[in-house]
Amino acid sequence: MRRPGGLLVSAVLGSAAGLAAQDSRPSAQVIAGAVDSLARRIVSAGLTPGLGVAIVMDGRTILSRGYGFADLTNRVPAEESTLWYVASTSKSFTGFAVSLLAVQGALEFNQSIATLLPGARWHPEVDPTKLTLASFL
């Protein structure tokens, strides 16, 4: 079964770019409504059998929902509580999230991982001061 992937992310980013161009930040309700509508259209168009969406804004979940089917063969609906197998997909989301933080100036790619994770314990042969965030990405 094909799993949801970058298609939704790309579509949301395209929509978010338009929202960001406005003078003020859209409300949580507007963002949740836009993503909900987009997710419904993606499943209705048959681009994916199902997907799960969760949006957190200012530390608060503004949308958490399943769309379509978690298991198309057995007709098991996707729900808010559906556990999705994401495998290596999380690497792309992590890289994207880190890139957003870098663009916002919250961190730098050439920053030492030791400054980003000061409490982390490393193998004795590893010098975290010589590893950068870019090394990990």
PDB file of C-alpha atoms in Angstrom:
ATOM      1  CA  MET A   1       0.000   0.000   0.000  1.00  0.00           C
ATOM      2  CA  ARG A   2       1.344   3.424  -0.912  1.00  0.00           C
ATOM      3  CA  ARG A   3       1.956   5.671   2.076  1.00  0.00           C
ATOM      4  CA  PRO A   4       1.342   9.412   2.203  1.00  0.00           C
ATOM      5  CA  GLY A   5       4.473  11.360   1.517  1.00  0.00           C
ATOM      6  CA  GLY A   6       5.802  14.671   0.333  1.00  0.00           C
ATOM      7  CA  LEU A   7       2.786  15.525  -1.795  1.00  0.00           C
ATOM      8  CA  LEU A   8       0.784  16.904   1.111  1.00  0.00           C
ATOM      9  CA  VAL A   9       3.811  18.691   2.502  1.00  0.00           C
ATOM     10  CA  SER A  10       4.456  20.358  -0.863  1.00  0.00           C
ATOM     11  CA  ALA A  11       0.841  21.357  -1.230  1.00  0.00           C
ATOM     12  CA  VAL A  12       0.677  22.746   2.304  1.00  0.00           C
ATOM     13  CA  LEU A  13       3.906  24.650   1.817  1.00  0.00           C
ATOM     14  CA  GLY A  14       2.518  26.197  -1.335  1.00  0.00           C
ATOM     15  CA  SER A  15      -0.597  27.224   0.560  1.00  0.00           C
ATOM     16  CA  ALA A  16       1.424  28.450   3.531  1.00  0.00           C
ATOM     17  CA  ALA A  17       3.556  30.637   1.269  1.00  0.00           C
ATOM     18  CA  GLY A  18       0.416  32.437   0.154  1.00  0.00           C
ATOM     19  CA  LEU A  19      -0.754  32.829   3.730  1.00  0.00           C
ATOM     20  CA  ALA A  20       2.622  34.150   4.838  1.00  0.00           C
ATOM     21  CA  ALA A  21       2.471  36.848   2.171  1.00  0.00           C
ATOM     22  CA  GLN A  22      -0.496  38.430   3.921  1.00  0.00           C
ATOM     23  CA  ASP A  23       0.047  41.302   6.327  1.00  0.00           C
ATOM     24  CA  SER A  24      -1.018  39.425   9.465  1.00  0.00           C
ATOM     25  CA  ARG A  25      -0.670  35.890  10.657  1.00  0.00           C
ATOM     26  CA  PRO A  26      -3.705  33.745   9.863  1.00  0.00           C
ATOM     27  CA  SER A  27      -5.671  32.407  12.784  1.00  0.00           C
ATOM     28  CA  ALA A  28      -5.429  28.805  13.928  1.00  0.00           C
ATOM     29  CA  GLN A  29      -8.947  28.264  12.629  1.00  0.00           C
ATOM     30  CA  VAL A  30      -8.032  29.531   9.138  1.00  0.00           C
ATOM     31  CA  ILE A  31      -4.903  27.364   8.967  1.00  0.00           C
ATOM     32  CA  ALA A  32      -6.693  24.260  10.263  1.00  0.00           C
ATOM     33  CA  GLY A  33      -9.555  24.828   7.825  1.00  0.00           C
ATOM     34  CA  ALA A  34      -7.211  25.219   4.851  1.00  0.00           C
ATOM     35  CA  VAL A  35      -5.238  22.069   5.700  1.00  0.00           C
ATOM     36  CA  ASP A  36      -8.421  20.103   6.420  1.00  0.00           C
ATOM     37  CA  SER A  37      -9.845  21.128   3.039  1.00  0.00           C
ATOM     38  CA  LEU A  38      -6.609  20.250   1.253  1.00  0.00           C
ATOM     39  CA  ALA A  39      -6.357  16.836   2.929  1.00  0.00           C
ATOM     40  CA  ARG A  40      -9.961  16.020   2.010  1.00  0.00           C
ATOM     41  CA  ARG A  41      -9.331  16.968  -1.628  1.00  0.00           C
ATOM     42  CA  ILE A  42      -6.134  14.885  -1.803  1.00  0.00           C
ATOM     43  CA  VAL A  43      -7.917  11.763  -0.556  1.00  0.00           C
ATOM     44  CA  SER A  44     -11.023  12.435  -2.678  1.00  0.00           C
ATOM     45  CA  ALA A  45      -8.857  12.803  -5.786  1.00  0.00           C
ATOM     46  CA  GLY A  46      -7.317   9.392  -5.110  1.00  0.00           C
ATOM     47  CA  LEU A  47      -3.791  10.747  -4.730  1.00  0.00           C
ATOM     48  CA  THR A  48      -3.403   8.632  -1.586  1.00  0.00           C
ATOM     49  CA  PRO A  49      -5.707   6.113   0.101  1.00  0.00           C
ATOM     50  CA  GLY A  50      -5.322   7.822   3.449  1.00  0.00           C
ATOM     51  CA  LEU A  51      -3.287  10.168   5.546  1.00  0.00           C
ATOM     52  CA  GLY A  52      -2.993  11.605   9.009  1.00  0.00           C
ATOM     53  CA  VAL A  53      -2.537  15.270   9.809  1.00  0.00           C
ATOM     54  CA  ALA A  54      -1.532  16.983  13.022  1.00  0.00           C
ATOM     55  CA  ILE A  55      -0.848  20.699  13.273  1.00  0.00           C
ATOM     56  CA  VAL A  56       0.565  22.332  16.365  1.00  0.00           C
ATOM     57  CA  MET A  57       0.541  26.112  16.593  1.00  0.00           C
ATOM     58  CA  ASP A  58       1.974  27.982  19.555  1.00  0.00           C
ATOM     59  CA  GLY A  59       2.191  24.735  21.513  1.00  0.00           C
ATOM     60  CA  ARG A  60      -1.481  23.885  20.961  1.00  0.00           C
ATOM     61  CA  THR A  61      -2.866  21.213  18.646  1.00  0.00           C
ATOM     62  CA  ILE A  62      -5.188  22.967  16.209  1.00  0.00           C
ATOM     63  CA  LEU A  63      -5.915  19.978  13.965  1.00  0.00           C
ATOM     64  CA  SER A  64      -5.511  16.250  14.489  1.00  0.00           C
ATOM     65  CA  ARG A  65      -7.381  14.030  12.069  1.00  0.00           C
ATOM     66  CA  GLY A  66      -7.250  10.987   9.837  1.00  0.00           C
ATOM     67  CA  TYR A  67      -8.526  10.983   6.253  1.00  0.00           C
ATOM     68  CA  GLY A  68      -9.438   8.079   4.001  1.00  0.00           C
ATOM     69  CA  PHE A  69      -8.240   4.600   4.904  1.00  0.00           C
ATOM     70  CA  ALA A  70      -5.381   3.412   7.087  1.00  0.00           C
ATOM     71  CA  ASP A  71      -5.752   0.001   5.410  1.00  0.00           C
ATOM     72  CA  LEU A  72      -7.397   0.193   2.021  1.00  0.00           C
ATOM     73  CA  THR A  73      -7.578  -3.573   1.474  1.00  0.00           C
ATOM     74  CA  ASN A  74      -9.504  -4.181   4.699  1.00  0.00           C
ATOM     75  CA  ARG A  75     -11.341  -0.838   4.510  1.00  0.00           C
ATOM     76  CA  VAL A  76     -10.057   0.303   7.914  1.00  0.00           C
ATOM     77  CA  PRO A  77     -10.705   4.033   8.193  1.00  0.00           C
ATOM     78  CA  ALA A  78      -7.933   6.442   9.143  1.00  0.00           C
ATOM     79  CA  GLU A  79      -8.696   8.125  12.446  1.00  0.00           C
ATOM     80  CA  GLU A  80      -7.100  10.663  14.742  1.00  0.00           C
ATOM     81  CA  SER A  81      -5.651   7.789  16.791  1.00  0.00           C
ATOM     82  CA  THR A  82      -4.290   5.824  13.799  1.00  0.00           C
ATOM     83  CA  LEU A  83      -0.628   4.916  14.201  1.00  0.00           C
ATOM     84  CA  TRP A  84       1.161   5.444  10.889  1.00  0.00           C
ATOM     85  CA  TYR A  85       4.317   3.699   9.764  1.00  0.00           C
ATOM     86  CA  VAL A  86       6.498   6.606   8.714  1.00  0.00           C
ATOM     87  CA  ALA A  87       9.910   4.886   8.396  1.00  0.00           C
ATOM     88  CA  SER A  88      12.522   7.225   6.911  1.00  0.00           C
ATOM     89  CA  THR A  89       9.962   9.907   6.080  1.00  0.00           C
ATOM     90  CA  SER A  90      10.756  11.551   9.410  1.00  0.00           C
ATOM     91  CA  LYS A  91      14.246  12.383   8.125  1.00  0.00           C
ATOM     92  CA  SER A  92      12.789  14.682   5.481  1.00  0.00           C
ATOM     93  CA  PHE A  93      10.512  16.398   7.983  1.00  0.00           C
ATOM     94  CA  THR A  94      13.389  16.850  10.421  1.00  0.00           C
ATOM     95  CA  GLY A  95      15.604  18.369   7.735  1.00  0.00           C
ATOM     96  CA  PHE A  96      12.804  20.677   6.657  1.00  0.00           C
ATOM     97  CA  ALA A  97      12.082  21.760  10.237  1.00  0.00           C
ATOM     98  CA  VAL A  98      15.760  22.450  10.890  1.00  0.00           C
ATOM     99  CA  SER A  99      15.932  24.471   7.664  1.00  0.00           C
ATOM    100  CA  LEU A 100      12.979  26.593   8.798  1.00  0.00           C
ATOM    101  CA  LEU A 101      14.714  27.238  12.118  1.00  0.00           C
ATOM    102  CA  ALA A 102      17.902  28.224  10.275  1.00  0.00           C
ATOM    103  CA  VAL A 103      15.990  30.654   8.033  1.00  0.00           C
ATOM    104  CA  GLN A 104      14.420  32.187  11.149  1.00  0.00           C
ATOM    105  CA  GLY A 105      17.880  32.587  12.700  1.00  0.00           C
ATOM    106  CA  ALA A 106      17.146  30.261  15.620  1.00  0.00           C
ATOM    107  CA  LEU A 107      20.174  28.099  14.763  1.00  0.00           C
ATOM    108  CA  GLU A 108      22.926  27.752  12.192  1.00  0.00           C
ATOM    109  CA  PHE A 109      23.936  24.763  10.079  1.00  0.00           C
ATOM    110  CA  ASN A 110      27.608  25.236  10.989  1.00  0.00           C
ATOM    111  CA  GLN A 111      26.805  25.366  14.712  1.00  0.00           C
ATOM    112  CA  SER A 112      28.480  22.736  16.866  1.00  0.00           C
ATOM    113  CA  ILE A 113      26.152  19.934  17.889  1.00  0.00           C
ATOM    114  CA  ALA A 114      27.592  20.278  21.411  1.00  0.00           C
ATOM    115  CA  THR A 115      26.008  23.736  21.708  1.00  0.00           C
ATOM    116  CA  LEU A 116      22.667  22.463  20.435  1.00  0.00           C
ATOM    117  CA  LEU A 117      22.605  19.384  22.678  1.00  0.00           C
ATOM    118  CA  PRO A 118      24.625  20.436  25.728  1.00  0.00           C
ATOM    119  CA  GLY A 119      23.346  17.638  27.961  1.00  0.00           C
ATOM    120  CA  ALA A 120      23.889  14.806  25.480  1.00  0.00           C
ATOM    121  CA  ARG A 121      26.376  12.072  26.324  1.00  0.00           C
ATOM    122  CA  TRP A 122      28.656  10.998  23.502  1.00  0.00           C
ATOM    123  CA  HIS A 123      30.849   7.984  22.900  1.00  0.00           C
ATOM    124  CA  PRO A 124      34.331   8.690  24.365  1.00  0.00           C
ATOM    125  CA  GLU A 125      35.881   8.667  20.876  1.00  0.00           C
ATOM    126  CA  VAL A 126      33.470  11.332  19.582  1.00  0.00           C
ATOM    127  CA  ASP A 127      34.255  15.022  19.911  1.00  0.00           C
ATOM    128  CA  PRO A 128      30.860  16.748  19.551  1.00  0.00           C
ATOM    129  CA  THR A 129      32.516  20.169  19.292  1.00  0.00           C
ATOM    130  CA  LYS A 130      33.852  19.112  15.865  1.00  0.00           C
ATOM    131  CA  LEU A 131      30.458  17.926  14.615  1.00  0.00           C
ATOM    132  CA  THR A 132      28.053  20.448  13.143  1.00  0.00           C
ATOM    133  CA  LEU A 133      24.344  20.326  12.601  1.00  0.00           C
ATOM    134  CA  ALA A 134      25.073  20.076   8.867  1.00  0.00           C
ATOM    135  CA  SER A 135      27.108  16.911   9.558  1.00  0.00           C
ATOM    136  CA  PHE A 136      23.995  15.230  10.863  1.00  0.00           C
ATOM    137  CA  LEU A 137      21.731  16.439   8.082  1.00  0.00           C
TER     138      LEU A 137
END
